[in-house]
Amino acid sequence: MDDLQKTKEELLAEVLVLRKALEKSHADLDQFVYVASHDLKAPLRGISNLSQWLEEDLGPQLGAEPRRQLELLRGRVQRMESMIDGLLDYSRAGRVRHKPERVEVSRLVHEVMEQLPAWASARLELGPGMPALTTERMALQQVFRNLLSNALRHARREELVVRVEAGDAQDFHHFRVADNGPGIAPQYHEKIWGLFQTLVARDKVEGSGMGLCVVKRLVESRGGRVWVESAEGAGATFHFTWPKPQERLT
Ligand SMILES: Nc1ncnc2c1ncn2[C@@H]1O[C@H](COP(=O)(O)OP(=O)(O)OP(=O)(O)O)[C@@H](O)[C@H]1O
Ligand SMILES: [Mg+2]
């Protein structure tokens, strides 16, 4: 009943206080991830070095199987390092802002693609009307990098075609990154955006499971939306919207 008697101004003031508290708690959490990630990396490097020294000291005394196990151990250390890097990217994605600059999207997409391993194994197609816009280049670049690298890494097929298209959605550009890979079954369409989520065992396809989670945060913290359209066996199309003007819309 009390709430019903509150004036519009009182309610608005409450919303503002809550919003400030929420922003502060997000910022604290980001800071925590940032600090914890840095601190976790030092002992990991220690483990990796120690295993290397052990291998060197034992030399020929070390049998084939223990040698393989030490290699596995270093592989796991590397995996954990890339998971920590993923957490750092995630914490940066919502926290760090860059100065807007002029970006020609078709050029950006080509540049990103050419920096990815195995890019030459795929055919890149760009739809018509790719825009030029003034925006945070690094953020948009990372969104495309994560989506294109997924298309290359998870498509696992010959004659891979990756198609990037742009459209209009009022105050936003609407981008699509589509591949003709194995696609993603609908029951996993939510799961893939979560922290450390991968659909194939990491021993088969190495990945930290943070790429899409970072994409989601980059896009949503700029007011846009991300979603996937895919049926198993029929390729995957990732959609995202990106604001036209530079001001934050959220
Ligand atoms: N284009 C795609 N085709 C098929 N499966 C995909 C595609 N993109 C993502 N996936 C699935 O979604 C999962 C999550 O993707 P995400 O980018 O978050 O992690 P990742 O690629 O495994 O690791 P990384 O952190 O290195 O990006 C992948 O492990 C993969 O199983
Ligand atoms: Mg990925």
XYZ file of N, CA and C and ligand atoms in Angstrom:
782
model
N 0.828 -1.215 0.000
C 0.000 0.000 0.000
C 0.855 1.255 0.000
N 1.968 1.173 0.834
C 2.860 2.327 0.943
C 3.331 2.802 -0.417
N 3.731 1.795 -1.242
C 4.273 2.114 -2.555
C 3.266 2.888 -3.410
N 1.981 2.539 -3.207
C 0.957 3.197 -4.013
C 0.855 4.679 -3.686
N 1.205 5.013 -2.421
C 1.077 6.416 -2.009
C 2.319 7.260 -2.341
N 3.371 6.611 -2.761
C 4.592 7.368 -3.067
C 4.394 8.194 -4.331
N 4.983 9.368 -4.327
C 4.859 10.205 -5.519
C 5.825 9.691 -6.580
N 5.578 10.162 -7.785
C 6.444 9.766 -8.902
C 7.901 10.156 -8.608
N 8.071 11.350 -8.019
C 9.428 11.832 -7.730
C 10.127 10.933 -6.722
N 9.370 10.507 -5.702
C 9.969 9.631 -4.676
C 10.421 8.315 -5.291
N 9.541 7.759 -6.148
C 9.892 6.484 -6.788
C 11.118 6.631 -7.674
N 11.146 7.743 -8.398
C 12.279 7.990 -9.302
C 13.578 8.111 -8.505
N 13.496 8.805 -7.367
C 14.684 8.972 -6.523
C 15.163 7.610 -6.031
N 14.206 6.749 -5.661
C 14.579 5.407 -5.191
C 15.261 4.603 -6.287
N 14.690 4.703 -7.501
C 15.274 3.969 -8.632
C 16.715 4.425 -8.853
N 16.910 5.752 -8.763
C 18.268 6.280 -8.997
C 19.251 5.759 -7.952
N 18.803 5.710 -6.673
C 19.669 5.211 -5.594
C 20.019 3.745 -5.858
N 18.982 2.946 -6.221
C 19.213 1.519 -6.483
C 20.160 1.329 -7.664
N 19.969 2.154 -8.687
C 20.807 2.039 -9.879
C 22.267 2.328 -9.544
N 22.462 3.361 -8.712
C 23.835 3.711 -8.297
C 24.468 2.553 -7.529
N 23.665 1.950 -6.615
C 24.179 0.830 -5.806
C 24.550 -0.353 -6.705
N 23.709 -0.591 -7.712
C 23.950 -1.703 -8.632
C 25.223 -1.457 -9.446
N 25.359 -0.216 -9.919
C 26.558 0.119 -10.696
C 27.812 -0.060 -9.853
N 27.715 0.367 -8.566
C 28.869 0.251 -7.676
C 29.204 -1.223 -7.463
N 28.159 -2.045 -7.285
C 28.438 -3.453 -7.024
C 29.025 -4.135 -8.263
N 28.566 -3.732 -9.470
C 29.182 -4.246 -10.705
C 30.651 -3.869 -10.773
N 30.921 -2.594 -10.464
C 32.298 -2.105 -10.546
C 33.187 -2.845 -9.546
N 32.657 -3.090 -8.328
C 33.430 -3.820 -7.310
C 33.747 -5.235 -7.790
N 32.740 -5.866 -8.401
C 32.911 -7.226 -8.867
C 33.975 -7.278 -9.976
N 33.913 -6.313 -10.883
C 34.902 -6.249 -11.957
C 36.304 -6.086 -11.398
N 36.405 -5.208 -10.392
C 37.698 -4.962 -9.781
C 38.223 -6.241 -9.128
N 37.312 -6.965 -8.495
C 37.676 -8.222 -7.841
C 38.217 -9.221 -8.873
N 37.499 -9.370 -9.977
C 37.924 -10.316 -11.022
C 39.299 -9.914 -11.551
N 39.464 -8.624 -11.758
C 40.708 -8.105 -12.311
C 41.898 -8.433 -11.403
N 41.730 -8.132 -10.111
C 42.821 -8.362 -9.160
C 43.062 -9.864 -8.980
N 41.958 -10.632 -8.793
C 42.105 -12.070 -8.557
C 42.786 -12.732 -9.757
N 42.406 -12.325 -10.960
C 42.988 -12.945 -12.155
C 44.494 -12.744 -12.197
N 44.914 -11.512 -11.934
C 46.362 -11.247 -11.950
C 47.086 -12.103 -10.920
N 46.507 -12.185 -9.727
C 47.166 -12.928 -8.649
C 47.187 -14.424 -8.910
N 46.176 -14.927 -9.627
C 46.130 -16.372 -9.898
C 47.176 -16.797 -10.916
N 47.592 -15.849 -11.743
C 48.514 -16.225 -12.818
C 49.928 -16.535 -12.328
N 50.357 -15.860 -11.253
C 51.736 -16.045 -10.777
C 52.004 -17.494 -10.355
N 51.184 -18.098 -9.471
C 51.472 -19.499 -9.099
C 51.367 -20.449 -10.283
N 50.511 -20.135 -11.239
C 50.395 -21.007 -12.417
C 51.702 -21.056 -13.184
N 52.286 -19.879 -13.347
C 53.570 -19.827 -14.048
C 54.612 -20.633 -13.273
N 54.530 -20.543 -11.934
C 55.432 -21.311 -11.074
C 55.305 -22.811 -11.355
N 54.081 -23.298 -11.435
C 53.850 -24.732 -11.673
C 54.459 -25.134 -13.015
N 54.238 -24.310 -14.000
C 54.747 -24.614 -15.334
C 56.280 -24.677 -15.326
N 56.913 -23.695 -14.685
C 58.385 -23.676 -14.618
C 58.915 -24.883 -13.848
N 58.281 -25.177 -12.702
C 58.755 -26.303 -11.885
C 58.703 -27.618 -12.664
N 57.633 -27.801 -13.433
C 57.517 -29.060 -14.179
C 58.585 -29.127 -15.265
N 58.889 -27.978 -15.826
C 59.950 -27.919 -16.854
C 61.311 -28.290 -16.225
N 61.599 -27.717 -15.047
C 62.883 -27.992 -14.380
C 62.985 -29.457 -13.982
N 61.862 -29.992 -13.479
C 61.825 -31.400 -13.094
C 62.205 -32.275 -14.292
N 61.628 -31.951 -15.424
C 61.873 -32.727 -16.636
C 63.353 -32.617 -17.036
N 63.880 -31.398 -16.946
C 65.278 -31.198 -17.331
C 66.228 -31.907 -16.368
N 65.932 -31.807 -15.038
C 66.817 -32.402 -14.033
C 66.839 -33.920 -14.139
N 65.676 -34.509 -14.395
C 65.619 -35.976 -14.456
C 66.183 -36.508 -15.768
N 66.150 -35.676 -16.780
C 66.737 -36.027 -18.078
C 66.332 -37.409 -18.550
N 67.323 -38.240 -18.917
C 67.018 -39.552 -19.488
C 66.389 -40.521 -18.481
N 66.547 -40.200 -17.161
C 65.921 -41.068 -16.147
C 64.396 -41.066 -16.245
N 63.883 -40.009 -16.839
C 62.431 -39.853 -16.879
C 61.840 -40.729 -17.994
N 60.929 -41.610 -17.610
C 60.323 -42.516 -18.592
C 59.365 -41.775 -19.516
N 58.923 -42.468 -20.556
C 58.046 -41.839 -21.557
C 56.709 -41.413 -20.938
N 56.155 -42.266 -20.070
C 54.825 -41.963 -19.526
C 54.853 -40.747 -18.583
N 55.805 -40.722 -17.605
C 55.863 -39.501 -16.770
C 56.141 -38.240 -17.602
N 56.916 -38.381 -18.671
C 57.194 -37.215 -19.523
C 55.896 -36.712 -20.162
N 55.083 -37.679 -20.615
C 53.802 -37.319 -21.235
C 52.894 -36.633 -20.204
N 52.966 -37.155 -18.956
C 52.118 -36.570 -17.919
C 52.543 -35.141 -17.573
N 53.864 -34.914 -17.604
C 54.337 -33.544 -17.341
C 53.882 -32.602 -18.466
N 53.875 -33.108 -19.693
C 53.391 -32.296 -20.815
C 51.902 -31.989 -20.654
N 51.164 -33.028 -20.241
C 49.723 -32.824 -19.995
C 49.511 -31.756 -18.929
N 50.341 -31.852 -17.882
C 50.236 -30.890 -16.780
C 50.440 -29.457 -17.297
N 51.458 -29.288 -18.169
C 51.695 -27.938 -18.705
C 50.553 -27.498 -19.629
N 49.983 -28.466 -20.335
C 48.815 -28.162 -21.182
C 47.652 -27.647 -20.350
N 47.455 -28.280 -19.188
C 46.357 -27.850 -18.303
C 46.644 -26.461 -17.728
N 47.914 -26.202 -17.437
C 48.297 -24.873 -16.932
C 47.963 -23.828 -17.995
N 48.287 -24.148 -19.246
C 48.004 -23.213 -20.341
C 46.498 -22.982 -20.469
N 45.749 -24.089 -20.331
C 44.286 -23.961 -20.422
C 43.761 -23.032 -19.337
N 44.315 -23.214 -18.118
C 43.844 -22.373 -17.025
C 44.244 -20.910 -17.260
N 45.429 -20.706 -17.817
C 45.839 -19.323 -18.130
C 44.869 -18.689 -19.118
N 44.451 -19.460 -20.139
C 43.554 -18.836 -21.108
C 42.154 -18.640 -20.510
N 41.782 -19.486 -19.541
C 40.493 -19.239 -18.871
C 40.577 -17.951 -18.037
N 41.725 -17.749 -17.404
C 41.897 -16.519 -16.610
C 41.912 -15.297 -17.543
N 42.584 -15.440 -18.699
C 42.564 -14.342 -19.679
C 41.135 -14.026 -20.104
N 40.339 -15.098 -20.255
C 38.932 -14.918 -20.615
C 38.195 -14.118 -19.554
N 38.494 -14.424 -18.280
C 37.855 -13.673 -17.187
C 38.260 -12.202 -17.218
N 39.544 -11.974 -17.527
C 40.029 -10.592 -17.619
C 39.332 -9.846 -18.757
N 39.222 -10.514 -19.915
C 38.514 -9.907 -21.056
C 37.087 -9.573 -20.649
N 36.482 -10.503 -19.902
C 35.096 -10.318 -19.491
C 34.973 -9.100 -18.573
N 35.912 -8.991 -17.643
C 35.807 -7.864 -16.704
C 36.094 -6.536 -17.426
N 36.997 -6.578 -18.413
C 37.275 -5.362 -19.194
C 36.080 -4.977 -20.069
N 35.388 -6.000 -20.596
C 34.332 -5.768 -21.591
C 33.269 -4.776 -21.117
N 32.942 -4.834 -19.825
C 31.910 -3.934 -19.340
C 32.493 -2.668 -18.724
N 33.787 -2.697 -18.413
C 34.404 -1.632 -17.608
C 35.114 -0.595 -18.472
N 35.866 -1.082 -19.465
C 36.752 -0.171 -20.200
C 36.035 0.441 -21.402
N 36.153 1.756 -21.541
C 35.581 2.455 -22.705
C 36.696 3.066 -23.523
N 36.550 3.040 -24.827
C 37.565 3.650 -25.693
C 36.975 4.853 -26.405
N 37.880 5.737 -26.818
C 37.445 6.921 -27.546
C 36.883 6.490 -28.902
N 35.727 7.029 -29.289
C 35.160 6.641 -30.579
C 36.046 7.085 -31.740
N 36.136 6.247 -32.750
C 36.857 6.622 -33.962
C 36.104 6.106 -35.170
N 36.480 6.602 -36.328
C 35.805 6.209 -37.564
C 36.193 4.772 -37.916
N 35.204 3.926 -38.138
C 35.476 2.523 -38.448
C 34.736 2.129 -39.720
N 35.483 1.611 -40.678
C 34.849 1.049 -41.876
C 34.685 -0.435 -41.609
N 33.466 -0.877 -41.454
C 33.262 -2.242 -40.955
C 33.815 -3.306 -41.905
N 33.670 -3.108 -43.229
C 34.157 -4.159 -44.146
C 35.672 -4.324 -43.975
N 36.366 -3.209 -43.789
C 37.819 -3.282 -43.604
C 38.171 -3.970 -42.289
N 37.442 -3.569 -41.262
C 37.665 -4.147 -39.930
C 37.502 -5.669 -39.971
N 36.437 -6.128 -40.643
C 36.159 -7.566 -40.706
C 37.289 -8.289 -41.438
N 37.745 -7.718 -42.552
C 38.867 -8.338 -43.279
C 40.120 -8.400 -42.410
N 40.407 -7.301 -41.717
C 41.611 -7.269 -40.865
C 41.534 -8.317 -39.767
N 40.375 -8.397 -39.118
C 40.199 -9.361 -38.026
C 40.386 -10.773 -38.571
N 39.736 -11.055 -39.686
C 39.788 -12.401 -40.273
C 41.227 -12.798 -40.575
N 41.990 -11.867 -41.153
C 43.350 -12.220 -41.567
C 44.304 -12.437 -40.400
N 43.880 -12.018 -39.210
C 44.739 -12.256 -38.037
C 44.420 -13.581 -37.352
N 43.374 -14.261 -37.809
C 42.985 -15.504 -37.137
C 43.726 -16.695 -37.729
N 44.086 -17.666 -36.844
C 44.727 -18.851 -37.402
C 43.718 -19.570 -38.313
N 44.219 -20.151 -39.353
C 43.384 -20.956 -40.273
C 42.370 -20.134 -41.049
N 42.581 -18.800 -41.113
C 41.598 -17.972 -41.826
C 41.526 -18.350 -43.303
N 42.674 -18.806 -43.842
C 42.716 -19.080 -45.278
C 41.882 -20.298 -45.653
N 41.492 -21.091 -44.645
C 40.717 -22.294 -44.956
C 39.239 -21.971 -45.194
N 38.863 -20.724 -44.969
C 37.445 -20.364 -45.139
C 37.289 -19.299 -46.212
N 36.091 -19.250 -46.804
C 35.805 -18.151 -47.743
C 34.973 -17.115 -46.999
N 35.468 -15.875 -47.018
C 34.743 -14.798 -46.332
C 33.906 -14.033 -47.345
N 32.602 -13.909 -47.071
C 31.725 -13.128 -47.958
C 31.151 -11.963 -47.160
N 31.123 -10.797 -47.801
C 30.533 -9.639 -47.124
C 29.278 -9.202 -47.876
N 28.217 -8.987 -47.144
C 26.976 -8.542 -47.782
C 27.102 -7.091 -48.227
N 26.095 -6.577 -48.945
C 26.145 -5.188 -49.399
C 25.853 -4.241 -48.237
N 26.250 -2.992 -48.419
C 25.876 -1.944 -47.463
C 26.546 -2.053 -46.112
N 27.805 -2.553 -46.091
C 28.518 -2.572 -44.805
C 28.803 -1.119 -44.415
N 28.414 -0.706 -43.221
C 28.504 0.719 -42.876
C 29.897 1.183 -42.456
N 30.050 2.494 -42.446
C 31.188 3.124 -41.771
C 30.559 3.875 -40.602
N 31.137 3.782 -39.430
C 30.523 4.454 -38.290
C 31.582 4.943 -37.310
N 31.175 5.885 -36.468
C 32.074 6.381 -35.439
C 31.751 5.642 -34.156
N 32.705 4.820 -33.718
C 32.412 3.960 -32.570
C 33.697 3.511 -31.898
N 33.556 2.734 -30.811
C 34.733 2.193 -30.129
C 35.278 1.030 -30.959
N 36.336 1.306 -31.694
C 36.880 0.293 -32.603
C 37.243 -1.013 -31.890
N 37.947 -0.892 -30.754
C 38.444 -2.096 -30.075
C 37.305 -3.032 -29.671
N 36.219 -2.436 -29.192
C 35.104 -3.253 -28.725
C 34.435 -3.971 -29.896
N 34.164 -3.236 -30.963
C 33.506 -3.840 -32.122
C 34.417 -4.906 -32.749
N 35.704 -4.596 -32.757
C 36.693 -5.534 -33.303
C 36.690 -6.847 -32.514
N 36.602 -6.730 -31.191
C 36.620 -7.943 -30.370
C 35.352 -8.779 -30.573
N 34.229 -8.105 -30.766
C 32.986 -8.837 -31.036
C 33.151 -9.642 -32.325
N 33.617 -8.983 -33.392
C 33.812 -9.702 -34.656
C 34.871 -10.789 -34.515
N 35.942 -10.492 -33.767
C 37.016 -11.493 -33.640
C 36.476 -12.769 -32.987
N 35.733 -12.596 -31.898
C 35.232 -13.776 -31.192
C 34.237 -14.553 -32.047
N 33.383 -13.847 -32.797
C 32.393 -14.553 -33.622
C 33.060 -15.241 -34.813
N 33.989 -14.534 -35.460
C 34.655 -15.141 -36.626
C 35.539 -16.306 -36.194
N 36.212 -16.170 -35.044
C 37.089 -17.267 -34.614
C 36.237 -18.486 -34.258
N 35.046 -18.267 -33.742
C 34.154 -19.400 -33.472
C 33.764 -20.094 -34.769
N 33.420 -19.291 -35.775
C 33.013 -19.892 -37.052
C 34.156 -20.764 -37.583
N 35.386 -20.267 -37.487
C 36.534 -21.033 -38.007
C 36.813 -22.262 -37.148
N 36.772 -22.085 -35.835
C 37.210 -23.157 -34.945
C 36.154 -24.241 -34.767
N 34.893 -23.840 -34.717
C 33.871 -24.835 -34.392
C 33.179 -25.403 -35.622
N 33.419 -24.787 -36.778
C 32.702 -25.270 -37.968
C 33.231 -26.629 -38.419
N 34.522 -26.866 -38.247
C 35.106 -28.169 -38.550
C 34.560 -28.783 -39.835
N 34.713 -28.109 -40.943
C 34.309 -28.706 -42.218
C 35.140 -28.116 -43.352
N 35.138 -28.814 -44.470
C 35.796 -28.303 -45.670
C 34.832 -27.304 -46.306
N 35.367 -26.481 -47.184
C 34.553 -25.479 -47.894
C 33.684 -24.665 -46.933
N 34.370 -24.161 -45.934
C 33.684 -23.321 -44.953
C 33.437 -21.933 -45.542
N 32.216 -21.482 -45.420
C 31.886 -20.129 -45.881
C 31.403 -19.325 -44.674
N 32.018 -18.166 -44.472
C 31.578 -17.286 -43.379
C 31.039 -16.018 -44.028
N 29.797 -15.686 -43.720
C 29.178 -14.530 -44.362
C 28.824 -13.476 -43.316
N 29.271 -12.253 -43.560
C 28.959 -11.150 -42.638
C 28.016 -10.196 -43.352
N 26.920 -9.847 -42.690
C 25.951 -8.934 -43.305
C 25.597 -7.813 -42.334
N 25.161 -6.708 -42.902
C 24.770 -5.576 -42.055
C 23.387 -5.100 -42.470
N 22.604 -4.698 -41.506
C 21.287 -4.148 -41.798
C 21.002 -3.011 -40.834
N 19.798 -2.504 -40.924
C 19.450 -1.342 -40.140
C 18.387 -1.709 -39.096
N 18.534 -1.220 -37.883
C 17.507 -1.443 -36.862
C 17.342 -0.147 -36.074
N 16.753 0.859 -36.707
C 16.538 2.189 -36.125
C 17.838 2.810 -35.603
N 17.988 2.891 -34.246
C 19.188 3.545 -33.704
C 20.406 2.633 -33.722
N 20.224 1.433 -34.236
C 21.307 0.443 -34.205
C 21.624 -0.081 -35.592
N 22.864 -0.539 -35.755
C 23.196 -1.375 -36.902
C 22.909 -2.810 -36.468
N 22.456 -3.606 -37.401
C 22.180 -5.017 -37.100
C 23.171 -5.853 -37.919
N 24.109 -6.515 -37.216
C 25.119 -7.325 -37.916
C 24.803 -8.805 -37.760
N 25.169 -9.565 -38.795
C 24.994 -11.032 -38.749
C 26.302 -11.687 -39.179
N 26.707 -12.710 -38.429
C 27.884 -13.508 -38.802
C 27.392 -14.946 -38.941
N 27.390 -15.445 -40.181
C 26.814 -16.769 -40.435
C 27.872 -17.725 -40.962
N 27.785 -18.978 -40.552
C 28.679 -19.998 -41.111
C 27.863 -21.196 -41.564
N 28.492 -22.045 -42.366
C 27.796 -23.250 -42.848
C 28.344 -24.500 -42.149
N 28.725 -24.322 -40.867
C 29.257 -25.429 -40.060
C 28.149 -26.313 -39.498
N 28.461 -27.027 -38.406
C 27.513 -28.012 -37.869
C 26.311 -27.388 -37.138
N 26.376 -26.098 -36.865
C 25.260 -25.448 -36.170
C 25.201 -25.828 -34.696
N 24.181 -25.323 -34.021
C 24.033 -25.545 -32.573
C 22.581 -25.933 -32.313
N 22.371 -27.056 -31.647
C 20.998 -27.508 -31.370
C 20.299 -26.493 -30.461
N 18.995 -26.254 -30.682
C 18.263 -25.211 -29.939
C 18.390 -25.324 -28.416
N 18.504 -26.554 -27.889
C 18.579 -26.649 -26.419
C 19.855 -26.037 -25.839
N 20.831 -25.719 -26.705
C 22.074 -25.105 -26.206
C 22.142 -23.606 -26.484
N 21.096 -23.040 -27.072
C 21.175 -21.629 -27.473
C 21.339 -20.667 -26.300
N 20.885 -21.066 -25.107
C 21.072 -20.222 -23.923
C 22.444 -20.492 -23.307
N 22.749 -21.771 -23.203
C 23.950 -22.212 -22.488
C 25.246 -21.591 -23.047
N 25.330 -21.455 -24.377
C 26.588 -20.997 -24.985
C 27.037 -19.603 -24.542
N 26.104 -18.798 -24.010
C 26.474 -17.436 -23.590
C 27.016 -17.383 -22.171
N 27.030 -18.534 -21.475
C 27.452 -18.544 -20.069
C 28.973 -18.600 -19.917
N 29.418 -18.299 -18.689
C 30.851 -18.328 -18.365
C 31.411 -19.748 -18.512
N 32.521 -19.894 -19.221
C 33.240 -21.169 -19.376
C 32.408 -22.284 -20.012
N 31.409 -21.936 -20.804
C 30.570 -22.978 -21.405
C 31.095 -23.384 -22.781
N 31.381 -24.675 -22.936
C 31.740 -25.210 -24.264
C 30.843 -26.424 -24.501
N 30.557 -26.711 -25.763
C 29.648 -27.825 -26.050
C 30.404 -29.099 -26.385
N 31.674 -28.927 -26.777
C 32.503 -30.086 -27.111
C 33.616 -30.142 -26.073
N 34.009 -31.355 -25.632
C 35.047 -31.486 -24.602
C 36.296 -30.695 -25.007
N 36.932 -30.048 -24.032
C 38.084 -29.201 -24.344
C 39.257 -29.993 -24.909
N 39.276 -31.317 -24.655
C 40.362 -32.114 -25.230
C 40.193 -32.264 -26.739
N 38.945 -32.079 -27.206
C 38.700 -32.215 -28.649
C 38.879 -30.867 -29.359
N 38.200 -29.840 -28.852
C 38.355 -28.493 -29.423
C 38.750 -27.572 -28.274
N 40.001 -27.105 -28.309
C 40.504 -26.278 -27.205
C 39.779 -24.928 -27.203
N 39.277 -24.529 -26.070
C 38.602 -23.228 -25.973
C 38.253 -22.979 -24.524
N 38.283 -21.704 -24.105
C 38.027 -21.444 -22.693
C 36.526 -21.305 -22.419
N 35.730 -21.152 -23.464
C 34.285 -21.022 -23.255
C 33.896 -19.631 -22.778
N 34.773 -18.641 -23.066
C 34.488 -17.272 -22.628
C 34.144 -16.339 -23.790
N 34.432 -16.766 -25.023
C 34.283 -15.867 -26.182
C 32.904 -15.236 -26.302
N 31.864 -16.053 -26.244
C 30.511 -15.518 -26.447
C 30.040 -14.711 -25.241
N 30.533 -15.134 -24.068
C 30.186 -14.431 -22.846
C 30.731 -12.984 -22.910
N 31.931 -12.846 -23.466
C 32.541 -11.523 -23.638
C 31.768 -10.730 -24.704
N 31.389 -11.403 -25.795
C 30.602 -10.742 -26.851
C 29.314 -10.166 -26.259
N 28.638 -10.982 -25.473
C 27.361 -10.565 -24.876
C 27.547 -9.320 -23.999
N 28.626 -9.360 -23.222
C 28.838 -8.234 -22.310
C 29.228 -6.963 -23.067
N 30.098 -7.122 -24.089
C 30.490 -5.954 -24.880
C 29.261 -5.313 -25.519
N 28.419 -6.152 -26.114
C 27.267 -5.636 -26.850
C 26.223 -5.049 -25.890
N 25.893 -5.806 -24.851
C 24.819 -5.340 -23.962
C 25.229 -4.103 -23.170
N 26.526 -3.994 -22.834
C 26.934 -2.802 -22.077
C 26.908 -1.552 -22.959
N 26.794 -1.762 -24.288
C 26.640 -0.610 -25.194
C 25.190 -0.463 -25.639
N 24.300 -1.197 -25.001
C 22.873 -1.034 -25.286
C 22.325 -1.955 -26.361
N 23.180 -2.812 -26.937
C 22.722 -3.689 -28.017
C 22.220 -5.032 -27.509
N 21.880 -5.905 -28.462
C 21.382 -7.247 -28.137
C 22.154 -8.271 -28.950
N 22.268 -9.496 -28.421
C 22.903 -10.593 -29.176
C 22.012 -11.815 -29.120
N 21.996 -12.575 -30.202
C 21.261 -13.849 -30.182
C 21.769 -14.742 -31.303
N 21.378 -16.009 -31.202
C 21.825 -16.952 -32.221
C 20.610 -17.602 -32.872
N 20.790 -17.907 -34.150
C 19.762 -18.639 -34.882
C 20.472 -19.832 -35.477
N 20.019 -21.030 -35.143
C 20.718 -22.192 -35.677
C 19.931 -23.459 -35.417
N 20.052 -24.379 -36.342
C 19.509 -25.716 -36.119
C 20.685 -26.658 -36.296
N 20.680 -27.771 -35.576
C 21.802 -28.693 -35.658
C 22.009 -29.144 -37.103
N 23.239 -29.033 -37.563
C 23.551 -29.488 -38.917
C 23.298 -28.441 -39.987
N 22.809 -27.264 -39.598
C 22.432 -26.282 -40.623
C 23.138 -24.944 -40.475
N 24.359 -24.956 -39.925
C 25.101 -23.702 -39.785
C 24.568 -22.858 -38.625
N 25.330 -21.833 -38.270
C 24.907 -20.950 -37.175
C 24.968 -19.505 -37.650
N 23.975 -18.718 -37.261
C 24.000 -17.277 -37.548
C 23.938 -16.526 -36.224
N 24.986 -15.765 -35.950
C 25.007 -14.934 -34.744
C 24.604 -13.516 -35.125
N 23.647 -12.984 -34.389
C 23.158 -11.625 -34.646
C 23.581 -10.719 -33.499
N 23.927 -9.478 -33.816
C 24.051 -8.491 -32.737
C 23.703 -7.106 -33.254
N 23.225 -6.275 -32.340
C 22.953 -4.888 -32.729
C 23.969 -3.996 -32.033
N 24.354 -2.940 -32.718
C 25.419 -2.054 -32.224
C 24.964 -0.610 -32.411
N 25.076 0.223 -31.387
C 24.473 1.567 -31.483
C 25.113 2.443 -32.564
N 24.262 3.207 -33.251
C 24.767 4.138 -34.276
C 25.434 5.362 -33.646
N 24.722 6.104 -32.793
C 25.419 7.225 -32.152
C 26.313 6.670 -31.058
N 27.249 7.455 -30.582
C 28.178 6.882 -29.631
C 27.680 6.877 -28.190
N 26.673 7.720 -27.864
C 26.292 7.803 -26.447
C 25.729 6.467 -25.974
N 25.973 6.189 -24.676
C 25.483 4.946 -24.087
C 23.975 5.002 -24.006
N 23.324 3.939 -24.478
C 21.861 3.987 -24.498
C 21.233 3.339 -23.287
N 22.041 2.667 -22.453
C 21.445 1.998 -21.287
C 21.486 2.916 -20.084
N 29.779 -20.904 -35.008
C 29.628 -21.935 -34.181
N 29.286 -23.177 -34.636
C 29.123 -24.208 -33.780
N 29.275 -24.137 -32.443
C 29.616 -22.938 -31.933
C 29.812 -21.784 -32.763
N 30.133 -20.740 -31.964
C 30.148 -21.215 -30.702
N 29.845 -22.538 -30.673
C 29.748 -23.386 -29.454
O 29.537 -22.533 -28.347
C 30.563 -22.741 -27.357
C 30.860 -21.442 -26.641
O 31.550 -20.535 -27.513
P 32.608 -19.524 -26.895
O 33.115 -18.654 -27.986
O 31.971 -18.853 -25.727
O 33.759 -20.456 -26.310
P 34.955 -21.206 -27.066
O 35.000 -20.810 -28.502
O 34.819 -22.669 -26.768
O 36.247 -20.680 -26.290
P 36.928 -19.220 -26.396
O 36.846 -18.676 -25.024
O 38.302 -19.501 -26.837
O 36.133 -18.419 -27.370
C 31.744 -23.334 -28.128
O 32.574 -24.097 -27.281
C 31.051 -24.160 -29.199
O 30.720 -25.442 -28.694
Mg 35.023 -18.797 -28.980
